[in-house]
């Protein structure tokens, strides 16, 4: 049995939900960060799946989706570098990575 | 070369004023010398220019030019009218400047005074030379400014500060009308240059009522500047300035600018009889009322100020009834000399009385100040139009001419003007008798002495034209006056009888009076016009000020400014409770927002 587009999208949706749940519920900022990455990769997965299943007239995959994935991976790498740098700076300043302790920007 | 002479005449006084402002502080003779030299140069050049033919080519450059539709040139006009006015202004100005040497010798602000006089001369010459309405209006306002500076010369005196402010503000009312009139004319013809306006008279004539309104609005400028009823109140108060200023500005030249402007505008007025009727009535009533007010004043300069208003009324009446501009300008010409003379005589009296201006504190000055006395007699005879048949003083020729024209073209006004001539004789000789005859009424009067030569010589120089400026052979050099044809000869007898009557009444009441035997509060209080204006300013203007204050406070400040600011503040206050400081809450809001948006997109 070959997997259909719906199977890929289901997996992608599950991954996205796991990532979102992590972002929402976990308190450690590094875990939240990992959740974010998971959400990005879930969207990558669905993009690749769309690319594979929407063939062009001559039978080739639609490469636009795959190119977009490369862009997301590139940008995500840069984002990880910046994000981790911020977290390190934050830890040096506040000695914590717990988001509940980082609430001084409120009214 | 000849084309640049008017420009030299125009700008010499301005250069002098600038130099006096820069360096005059350090030397009294320098400031006076610069001013007198500038006036002298102007005088010589003006007389030279008078002999030149009328310039037919435009002598101008463009100040503002926006395509062909709108252009404002700055240019000079040389025609008999401006040549004449240049001679009048620039002959009187040096005499008054020299006289000022004596009058201001011990006063403060010497350089300020001479700089002001030079600036005034520049502005006045600008009006005279202007070849278009906008340039005239600019200099018109400059004259207002220099008048403001000079009336407020003793600015540490409250009354002087108020008088200068009043003069400026009252003039502004008239000037506003003047400006509207200019714009109305421009809207039809697309030009403000006199020369071009006059070529478009047929087009203007076809405008009907519009043109009448425009002309009356232009005349508003004259009402303000020449102190016609109802804007005459500033002129008597402007007597707070030094007496030579009153003499030059508020009697001889500046206030005549309004009449000059009407004369300049005459070709258009000529085709608008209704506007000339308005002008004639304003002039005639002004001349009567001002003369009545003059009969009951006690301040020597105020009497002369009201007489100036009255005489300006004659000139304006002349514009209204005469067939050419020569007739009002003839009166302007003679009036400039004799009124300047009378003011300078008053100044001479005031100086020797140690700045006492109440005529009831004077008396018996005829032996102590013989030259001033004789010159005042000349001035008084000229002002009251003494003369009969072919012989008379200057005022006789010009004033009678206006009166006979008025009798022919507007009989009611003619007889009002004739009656006013009698009143003029009465108040003029009242002044003369009270000041110079009778017994001394104060210590200052007992110890008065003749003024210095530098003041007496200008008096004598002016006494000659005061006597002779109207003689027919002199008149023919400057004017082309015509006598009306249908006036009965007895008018001249009536006028002479009125003169004698006024003189006799003045003699009967005032020759030996110790205090004023006549008391007419209505005249003494100037028909209560000043009080009416005070009331108007206090109630109407004050009420409007209160109203706009209310509107500013409650409509602008509260409704327009403060309400939106309060609303914004409250919204901000509410919204800042969303700032939880919890990053996951923000993430939740964000996700919920995205879900909401997707829902909206799909559900649509």
XYZ file of C-alpha atoms in Angstrom:
711
model
C 0.000 0.000 0.000
C 1.497 3.290 -1.079
C 0.942 6.233 1.220
C -1.462 8.885 -0.110
C -1.245 12.657 0.216
C -3.687 12.515 3.106
C -1.317 10.249 5.064
C 1.538 12.696 4.676
C -0.681 15.588 5.675
C -1.902 13.688 8.696
C 1.665 13.082 9.851
C 2.494 16.706 9.159
C -0.553 17.854 11.156
C 0.371 15.606 14.080
C 3.914 16.940 14.081
C 2.620 20.537 13.947
C 0.227 19.912 16.833
C 2.970 18.327 18.929
C 5.160 21.336 18.227
C 2.388 23.827 19.046
C 1.502 21.976 22.222
C 5.137 22.082 23.235
C 5.290 25.805 22.599
C 2.095 26.389 24.546
C 2.663 24.175 27.510
C 6.363 23.764 28.246
C 8.054 26.319 30.454
C 11.650 25.813 29.475
C 12.513 28.236 26.737
C 14.803 25.727 24.985
C 12.030 23.188 24.742
C 9.734 25.918 23.389
C 12.363 26.588 20.815
C 12.492 22.924 19.831
C 8.698 22.975 19.502
C 9.008 25.863 17.089
C 11.483 23.920 14.984
C 9.133 20.967 14.962
C 6.335 23.189 13.634
C 8.590 24.464 10.870
C 9.535 20.953 9.836
C 5.901 19.863 9.887
C 5.170 22.549 7.342
C 8.231 21.418 5.338
C 6.863 17.925 5.236
C 3.493 19.023 3.885
C 5.189 21.219 1.273
C 7.266 18.309 -0.002
C 4.187 16.094 -0.024
C 2.256 18.670 -2.066
C 5.193 18.912 -4.425
C 5.308 15.169 -4.944
C 1.592 14.680 -5.488
C 0.872 17.635 -7.763
C 2.746 16.557 -10.884
C 3.106 18.908 -13.818
C 1.824 18.077 -17.338
C 5.036 16.183 -18.289
C 4.991 14.104 -15.102
C 7.653 15.949 -13.126
C 7.070 17.030 -9.506
C 6.190 20.678 -8.906
C 9.565 21.932 -7.691
C 8.260 25.200 -6.317
C 7.303 23.457 -3.063
C 10.725 21.900 -2.705
C 12.509 25.180 -3.364
C 10.369 26.772 -0.680
C 11.461 24.043 1.719
C 15.090 24.891 1.067
C 14.389 28.484 1.848
C 12.640 27.562 5.081
C 15.551 25.366 6.149
C 18.018 28.157 5.414
C 16.027 30.775 7.248
C 15.367 28.370 10.120
C 19.106 27.820 10.484
C 19.695 31.554 10.746
C 16.789 31.866 13.150
C 18.168 29.112 15.345
C 21.527 30.854 15.505
C 19.948 34.161 16.507
C 17.436 32.531 18.852
C 20.041 30.487 20.681
C 22.273 33.536 20.972
C 19.392 35.449 22.552
C 18.732 32.577 24.938
C 22.395 32.436 25.965
C 22.431 36.216 26.510
C 19.195 35.954 28.474
C 20.583 33.170 30.634
C 23.692 35.210 31.375
C 21.603 38.166 32.391
C 18.871 36.437 34.372
C 20.354 33.037 35.339
C 17.202 31.286 34.132
C 15.538 29.792 31.065
C 12.152 29.553 32.662
C 9.588 31.719 30.808
C 7.476 32.311 33.912
C 10.379 34.170 35.438
C 10.714 36.392 32.338
C 7.651 38.578 32.815
C 9.031 42.042 33.553
C 7.587 43.468 30.263
C 4.055 43.654 31.512
C 1.789 46.362 32.859
C 19.351 109.412 -16.852
C 16.046 111.209 -16.549
C 14.338 107.888 -16.008
C 16.384 107.235 -12.882
C 15.616 110.571 -11.197
C 12.285 109.416 -9.680
C 14.016 106.362 -8.282
C 16.678 108.554 -6.698
C 13.954 110.747 -5.192
C 12.209 107.665 -3.850
C 15.163 105.914 -2.266
C 17.264 108.783 -0.922
C 15.152 109.144 2.245
C 15.225 105.388 2.792
C 19.018 105.381 2.634
C 19.059 108.307 5.042
C 16.722 106.484 7.420
C 18.956 103.418 7.340
C 22.110 105.414 7.964
C 20.478 107.306 10.829
C 19.391 104.051 12.433
C 22.948 102.711 12.129
C 24.978 105.734 13.145
C 22.535 108.379 14.433
C 22.789 107.152 17.978
C 26.285 108.572 18.279
C 25.712 112.077 17.019
C 22.709 114.376 17.065
C 23.922 116.675 14.247
C 24.663 113.658 12.075
C 21.152 112.250 12.299
C 19.515 115.609 11.704
C 21.972 116.421 8.932
C 21.353 113.161 7.088
C 17.594 113.605 7.239
C 17.684 117.224 6.120
C 20.194 116.486 3.357
C 17.991 113.691 2.011
C 14.915 115.916 2.113
C 16.877 118.695 0.431
C 18.027 116.419 -2.389
C 14.447 115.257 -2.874
C 13.270 118.858 -2.925
C 15.740 119.961 -5.603
C 15.108 116.900 -7.776
C 11.336 117.240 -7.427
C 11.377 120.829 -8.607
C 13.636 119.799 -11.498
C 11.265 116.962 -12.326
C 8.341 119.363 -12.261
C 9.779 121.098 -15.304
C 10.053 117.841 -17.237
C 7.414 116.590 -19.672
C 5.056 113.814 -18.693
C 6.618 110.364 -19.065
C 4.725 108.232 -21.546
C 6.849 105.083 -21.377
C 6.285 102.767 -18.407
C 9.219 103.029 -16.007
C 8.896 99.802 -14.081
C 10.221 96.357 -13.356
C 8.320 93.237 -12.431
C 8.297 92.312 -8.801
C 6.012 89.294 -9.103
C 5.162 87.704 -12.427
C 3.181 84.512 -12.720
C 2.510 83.850 -16.413
C 0.553 86.599 -18.146
C -2.391 86.377 -15.807
C -0.926 87.894 -12.713
C 1.918 90.335 -12.484
C 2.767 93.051 -10.018
C 5.172 95.674 -11.259
C 7.019 98.183 -9.154
C 7.108 101.333 -11.178
C 7.018 105.091 -11.080
C 4.574 107.315 -12.829
C 5.470 110.812 -13.886
C 2.487 112.909 -14.843
C 1.249 116.354 -13.796
C -0.488 114.878 -10.742
C 2.542 113.124 -9.294
C 4.852 115.969 -10.284
C 2.644 118.374 -8.356
C 2.383 116.133 -5.318
C 6.147 115.550 -5.289
C 6.669 119.301 -5.197
C 4.181 119.744 -2.353
C 5.608 116.947 -0.222
C 9.220 117.719 -0.879
C 8.842 121.439 -0.326
C 7.125 121.097 3.014
C 9.276 118.237 4.253
C 12.640 120.097 4.378
C 11.003 123.075 6.084
C 9.503 120.846 8.762
C 12.780 118.936 9.103
C 14.670 122.176 9.755
C 11.993 123.362 12.168
C 12.360 120.050 14.017
C 15.956 121.028 14.832
C 14.576 123.700 17.124
C 11.517 121.848 18.374
C 13.275 118.602 19.212
C 16.499 120.185 20.488
C 15.940 119.091 24.069
C 13.889 115.972 23.439
C 14.763 112.327 23.877
C 15.059 109.932 20.954
C 16.448 112.486 18.520
C 17.812 109.916 16.054
C 14.702 107.777 16.317
C 12.664 110.830 15.441
C 14.686 111.758 12.365
C 14.867 108.172 11.173
C 11.075 108.026 11.498
C 10.663 111.241 9.518
C 12.924 109.940 6.746
C 11.086 106.648 6.638
C 7.836 108.564 6.424
C 9.159 110.629 3.538
C 10.177 107.452 1.701
C 6.739 105.899 2.187
C 4.910 109.051 1.158
C 6.994 109.411 -1.997
C 6.218 105.770 -2.730
C 2.499 106.531 -2.689
C 2.997 109.567 -4.860
C 5.143 107.795 -7.446
C 3.338 104.438 -7.491
C 2.073 103.455 -10.910
C -0.118 100.629 -9.697
C -2.489 99.876 -6.872
C -0.449 97.160 -5.203
C 2.660 99.300 -4.928
C 0.507 102.155 -3.664
C -1.032 99.845 -1.101
C 2.396 98.702 0.113
C 3.542 102.265 0.640
C 0.122 103.136 2.031
C 0.797 100.651 4.813
C 4.377 101.871 5.194
C 3.008 105.354 5.765
C 0.787 103.836 8.425
C 3.802 102.246 10.076
C 5.897 105.408 10.069
C 2.910 107.336 11.361
C 2.619 104.764 14.151
C 6.286 105.187 15.023
C 6.077 108.967 15.070
C 2.792 109.312 16.972
C 4.223 106.947 19.547
C 7.454 108.920 19.795
C 6.833 109.592 23.497
C 5.980 105.943 23.966
C 6.572 106.114 27.706
C 3.407 108.231 27.888
C 0.413 105.957 28.019
C -1.781 108.278 25.970
C 0.787 108.417 23.150
C 1.100 104.650 23.037
C -2.679 104.338 22.887
C -3.006 107.017 20.225
C -0.468 105.367 17.951
C -2.191 102.036 18.371
C -5.553 103.601 17.628
C -4.263 105.378 14.532
C -2.886 102.132 13.180
C -5.957 100.048 13.935
C -8.487 102.561 12.656
C -6.493 102.892 9.468
C -6.519 99.148 9.064
C -10.314 99.164 8.909
C -10.231 101.526 5.965
C -7.314 99.709 4.384
C -9.237 96.466 4.414
C -11.905 98.051 2.260
C -9.209 99.542 0.047
C -7.684 96.110 -0.469
C -11.057 94.563 -1.325
C -11.668 97.369 -3.800
C -8.315 96.758 -5.480
C -9.038 93.043 -5.709
C -12.488 93.681 -7.178
C -11.013 95.896 -9.861
C -8.302 93.339 -10.549
C -10.863 90.538 -10.804
C -12.543 92.306 -13.717
C -9.592 93.781 -15.558
C -6.748 91.476 -14.584
C -4.429 94.395 -13.942
C -3.593 96.708 -11.096
C -1.596 99.227 -13.113
C -3.378 102.587 -13.340
C -2.399 103.122 -16.965
C -3.898 99.775 -17.995
C -6.955 100.179 -15.782
C -7.825 103.439 -17.508
C -7.689 101.792 -20.932
C -10.288 99.301 -19.734
C -12.851 101.836 -18.559
C -15.512 100.659 -21.078
C -15.224 97.132 -19.690
C -15.475 98.453 -16.148
C -18.465 100.615 -17.037
C -20.362 97.547 -18.168
C -20.104 96.086 -14.660
C -22.775 98.361 -13.188
C -23.305 98.000 -9.445
C -20.161 95.917 -9.084
C -18.046 98.875 -10.147
C -19.885 101.205 -7.762
C -19.142 98.868 -4.861
C -15.513 98.554 -5.923
C -15.126 102.335 -6.090
C -16.740 102.851 -2.696
C -14.439 100.194 -1.229
C -11.407 101.920 -2.698
C -12.753 105.115 -1.167
C -12.694 103.323 2.216
C -8.926 103.664 2.026
C -9.395 107.414 1.845
C -11.874 107.371 4.719
C -9.220 105.762 6.893
C -6.140 107.626 5.737
C -7.741 111.028 5.288
C -9.701 110.705 8.534
C -13.169 111.051 7.036
C -16.319 110.380 9.035
C -16.769 107.758 10.534
C -13.077 106.831 10.802
C -11.906 110.323 11.786
C -11.336 109.565 15.472
C -7.667 108.704 15.157
C -6.524 112.059 13.788
C -7.178 114.262 16.849
C -5.635 111.605 19.082
C -2.583 111.418 16.853
C -1.730 114.898 18.155
C 0.122 113.032 20.900
C 3.103 112.979 18.564
C 5.631 115.814 18.409
C 4.159 118.930 16.790
C 6.337 118.871 13.634
C 5.050 115.361 13.053
C 1.487 116.591 13.385
C 2.366 119.337 10.990
C 3.967 117.201 8.291
C 2.035 113.947 8.603
C -1.285 114.715 10.140
C -1.981 117.977 8.407
C 0.005 118.673 5.284
C 0.937 115.504 3.476
C 0.150 112.058 4.806
C -3.550 112.567 5.429
C -3.747 114.129 1.989
C -2.607 110.790 0.538
C -6.220 109.664 0.582
C -7.248 112.619 -1.557
C -4.242 112.058 -3.803
C -5.281 108.451 -4.281
C -8.780 109.557 -5.297
C -7.272 112.028 -7.744
C -5.099 109.271 -9.182
C -8.213 107.121 -9.466
C -10.272 109.976 -10.886
C -10.632 108.742 -14.502
C -12.545 105.735 -13.198
C -14.524 107.665 -10.589
C -15.521 110.010 -13.364
C -17.704 107.343 -14.971
C -19.324 106.197 -11.709
C -21.665 108.978 -10.556
C -23.216 106.999 -7.663
C -19.802 106.434 -6.095
C -18.980 110.117 -6.462
C -22.240 110.944 -4.756
C -21.230 108.807 -1.773
C -17.822 110.471 -1.750
C -19.354 113.935 -1.884
C -21.716 113.230 0.998
C -19.017 111.715 3.207
C -16.770 114.681 2.488
C -19.473 117.282 3.005
C -20.719 115.843 6.284
C -17.176 115.353 7.560
C -16.327 118.941 6.852
C -19.389 120.230 8.719
C -19.160 117.930 11.754
C -15.423 118.321 12.197
C -15.768 122.112 12.058
C -18.498 121.986 14.726
C -16.290 119.810 16.924
C -13.401 122.219 16.489
C -15.414 125.106 17.930
C -15.403 123.677 21.429
C -11.942 122.157 21.831
C -9.445 123.562 24.315
C -6.247 121.908 23.127
C -4.522 124.072 20.516
C -3.404 121.077 18.477
C -6.780 119.392 18.638
C -8.500 122.471 17.260
C -6.121 122.344 14.343
C -6.614 118.591 14.025
C -10.387 118.979 13.676
C -9.871 121.778 11.244
C -7.640 119.423 9.243
C -10.411 116.834 9.155
C -12.800 119.529 8.062
C -10.506 120.732 5.281
C -9.893 117.160 4.133
C -13.666 116.909 4.002
C -13.650 119.841 1.578
C -11.107 118.056 -0.611
C -13.103 114.832 -0.625
C -16.221 116.843 -1.391
C -14.241 118.381 -4.227
C -13.483 114.932 -5.613
C -17.184 114.216 -5.449
C -18.451 117.326 -7.220
C -15.663 118.760 -9.346
C -15.211 117.875 -13.008
C -11.438 117.314 -12.784
C -8.957 116.352 -10.129
C -7.359 119.795 -10.313
C -9.910 121.328 -7.981
C -9.491 119.091 -4.907
C -5.743 118.968 -5.552
C -5.668 122.759 -5.637
C -7.135 122.827 -2.154
C -4.719 120.109 -1.071
C -1.891 122.276 -2.397
C -2.884 125.464 -0.574
C -4.009 123.595 2.539
C -0.635 121.867 2.802
C 1.095 125.210 3.189
C -1.265 127.034 5.502
C -2.068 124.057 7.706
C 1.607 123.199 8.025
C 2.211 126.823 8.921
C -0.521 126.827 11.558
C 0.797 123.660 13.147
C 4.340 124.981 13.217
C 3.017 128.192 14.818
C 1.219 126.056 17.379
C 4.471 124.191 17.958
C 6.290 127.462 18.471
C 3.674 128.535 21.033
C 3.795 125.155 22.742
C 7.581 125.240 23.095
C 7.593 128.716 24.585
C 4.756 127.692 26.924
C 6.846 124.743 28.117
C 4.604 122.148 26.489
C 1.323 123.565 27.694
C -1.322 122.954 25.030
C -4.502 124.269 26.648
C -5.415 127.561 25.003
C -7.099 128.770 28.201
C -3.698 128.750 29.902
C -2.257 131.021 27.205
C -3.118 134.568 26.296
C -1.499 137.895 25.489
C 1.273 136.260 23.494
C 1.112 138.803 20.669
C 3.794 141.070 22.097
C 6.006 138.310 23.404
C 5.947 136.258 20.204
C 5.429 138.810 17.434
C 6.738 136.691 14.553
C 4.681 133.693 15.539
C 1.682 135.988 15.964
C 1.990 137.446 12.476
C 2.547 134.053 10.902
C -0.485 132.674 12.730
C -2.587 135.534 11.371
C -1.466 134.609 7.872
C -2.317 130.979 8.504
C -5.679 131.827 10.064
C -6.673 134.110 7.197
C -5.697 131.449 4.693
C -7.532 128.704 6.569
C -10.723 130.685 6.939
C -10.583 131.664 3.287
C -10.289 135.403 3.720
C -10.691 137.227 0.467
C -13.137 138.851 -1.847
C -13.296 139.342 -5.564
C -9.883 138.774 -7.076
C -7.826 139.349 -3.911
C -7.460 136.913 -1.070
C -5.344 134.438 0.835
C -4.577 131.028 -0.639
C -7.420 129.163 1.056
C -9.920 131.623 -0.374
C -9.296 130.587 -3.968
C -9.244 126.855 -3.482
C -12.024 126.536 -0.933
C -14.418 128.848 -2.733
C -13.809 126.929 -5.914
C -14.890 123.688 -4.240
C -17.902 125.383 -2.684
C -19.155 126.903 -5.940
C -18.751 123.590 -7.721
C -20.668 121.919 -4.912
C -23.393 124.583 -5.119
C -23.778 123.842 -8.804
C -23.621 120.032 -8.720
C -25.040 119.195 -5.282
C -26.765 122.293 -3.867
C -27.450 120.901 -0.385
C -23.833 119.942 0.107
C -22.771 123.246 -1.397
C -24.631 125.225 1.234
C -23.419 122.902 3.994
C -19.870 123.579 2.834
C -20.560 127.313 2.671
C -21.919 127.310 6.215
C -18.848 125.352 7.296
C -16.667 128.092 5.851
C -18.265 130.500 8.337
C -17.732 128.067 11.202
C -14.120 127.689 10.074
C -13.581 131.421 10.397
C -15.185 131.320 13.839
C -13.022 128.581 15.348
C -9.845 129.768 13.665
C -10.147 133.251 15.093
C -11.316 131.868 18.435
C -7.950 130.122 18.578
C -6.090 133.226 17.467
C -7.839 135.588 19.885
C -7.631 133.318 22.909
C -3.976 132.484 22.408
C -2.595 135.850 21.416
C -5.006 138.463 22.818
C -6.568 139.003 26.219
C -4.548 138.755 29.399
C -2.024 136.053 30.326
C -3.897 133.227 32.052
C -0.927 131.391 33.580
C 2.638 131.968 34.732
C 3.992 130.277 31.654
C 2.080 132.760 29.500
C 3.564 135.680 31.437
C 7.122 134.519 30.859
C 6.792 133.265 27.288
C 9.334 134.410 24.736
C 9.848 134.110 20.981
C 11.152 130.805 19.686
C 14.685 130.448 18.238
C 15.418 131.504 14.665
C 15.617 127.943 13.422
C 11.910 127.698 14.170
C 10.849 131.198 13.175
C 12.461 131.139 9.726
C 10.482 128.081 8.581
C 7.357 129.864 9.762
C 8.137 132.849 7.596
C 9.033 130.605 4.649
C 5.607 129.011 4.936
C 3.744 132.267 5.529
C 4.523 133.369 1.980
C 2.867 130.418 0.198
C 0.082 130.467 2.795
C -0.699 133.916 1.505
C 0.094 133.509 -2.163
C -0.115 129.857 -3.166
C -3.587 130.404 -4.544
C -2.980 133.523 -6.569
C -4.169 132.967 -10.119
C -0.766 133.369 -11.762
C 0.725 130.747 -9.435
C -2.304 128.517 -9.762
C -1.904 128.481 -13.537
C 1.594 127.007 -13.212
C 0.293 123.986 -11.346
C -3.337 123.498 -12.327
C -5.950 123.863 -15.003
C -8.951 124.772 -12.919
C -12.269 125.683 -14.428
C -15.020 127.757 -12.864
C -18.567 126.416 -12.985
C -20.838 128.258 -15.382
C -24.216 128.293 -13.728
C -23.449 129.590 -10.287
C -25.080 132.866 -9.315
C -22.598 135.533 -8.370
C -24.195 136.156 -4.992
C -22.596 132.934 -3.693
C -19.340 134.845 -3.382
C -21.056 137.585 -1.388
C -22.621 134.995 0.881
C -19.250 133.385 1.463
C -17.639 136.697 2.296
C -20.496 137.535 4.634
C -20.115 134.163 6.341
C -16.400 134.776 6.784
C -17.059 138.188 8.312
C -19.826 136.715 10.454
C -17.546 133.995 11.824
C -14.781 136.498 12.469
C -17.209 138.915 14.163
C -18.722 136.234 16.364
C -15.282 135.069 17.410
C -14.337 138.651 18.250
C -17.546 139.178 20.223
C -17.151 136.033 22.291
C -13.431 135.564 22.646
C -11.530 138.838 22.233
C -11.488 139.471 25.958
C -12.727 136.185 27.388
C -11.066 134.817 30.492
C -12.706 131.446 30.174
C -14.844 129.911 27.492
C -18.166 131.831 27.476
C -19.825 129.263 25.214
C -20.424 125.738 26.324
C -21.965 123.203 23.969
C -21.298 119.755 25.412
C -22.389 118.052 22.191
C -19.536 119.687 20.272
C -17.053 119.536 23.114
C -17.635 115.810 23.380
C -17.257 115.437 19.618
C -20.873 114.313 19.088
C -20.101 111.477 21.507
C -18.705 109.499 18.577
C -15.633 108.525 20.559
C -17.895 107.330 23.360
C -19.945 105.307 20.912
C -16.763 103.677 19.646
C -15.617 103.017 23.177
C -18.967 101.408 23.865
C -18.732 99.380 20.678
C -15.235 98.205 21.445
C -16.172 97.378 24.996
C -19.457 95.597 24.325
C -19.519 94.347 20.764
C -15.848 93.643 20.339
C -15.537 92.519 23.947
C -18.591 90.300 23.545
C -17.166 88.730 20.427
C -13.881 88.223 22.235
C -15.693 86.500 25.091
C -17.609 84.359 22.636
C -14.483 83.272 20.801
C -12.773 82.683 24.120
C -15.665 80.413 25.079
C -15.524 78.679 21.717
C -11.797 78.240 22.009
C -12.018 76.819 25.481
C -15.014 74.527 25.103
C -15.234 73.694 21.412
C -11.645 73.717 20.220
C -9.853 72.707 23.371
C -12.364 70.346 24.911
C -14.248 68.858 21.995
C -11.679 68.811 19.237
C -8.438 68.405 21.143
C -9.107 66.876 24.526
C -11.894 64.414 23.677
C -9.947 62.328 21.140
C -6.971 62.403 23.431
C -9.067 61.103 26.320
C -10.620 58.384 24.160
C -7.203 57.243 23.006
C -5.958 57.240 26.549
C -8.852 55.117 27.817
C -8.449 52.621 24.973
C -4.773 52.379 25.714
C -5.497 51.900 29.416
C -7.873 49.029 28.700
C -5.628 47.406 26.145
C -2.582 47.363 28.322
C -4.162 44.686 30.543
C -3.493 42.348 27.601
C 0.190 42.825 28.260
C 0.475 39.761 30.497
C 4.222 39.420 30.335
C 3.761 35.701 29.598
C 5.290 34.690 26.303
C 3.082 31.639 25.979
C -0.046 33.685 26.372
C 1.156 35.820 23.476
C 1.806 32.678 21.468
C -1.699 31.527 22.310
C -3.241 34.828 21.194
C -1.240 34.605 18.037
C -2.298 31.048 17.300
C -5.907 31.825 18.144
C -5.713 34.789 15.794
C -4.353 32.623 13.005
C -7.050 30.049 13.560
C -9.636 32.802 13.580
C -8.329 34.211 10.306
C -8.309 30.796 8.681
C -11.830 30.235 9.872
C -12.904 33.534 8.397
C -11.220 32.719 5.088
C -12.814 29.300 4.821
C -16.224 30.267 6.104
C -16.448 33.048 3.608
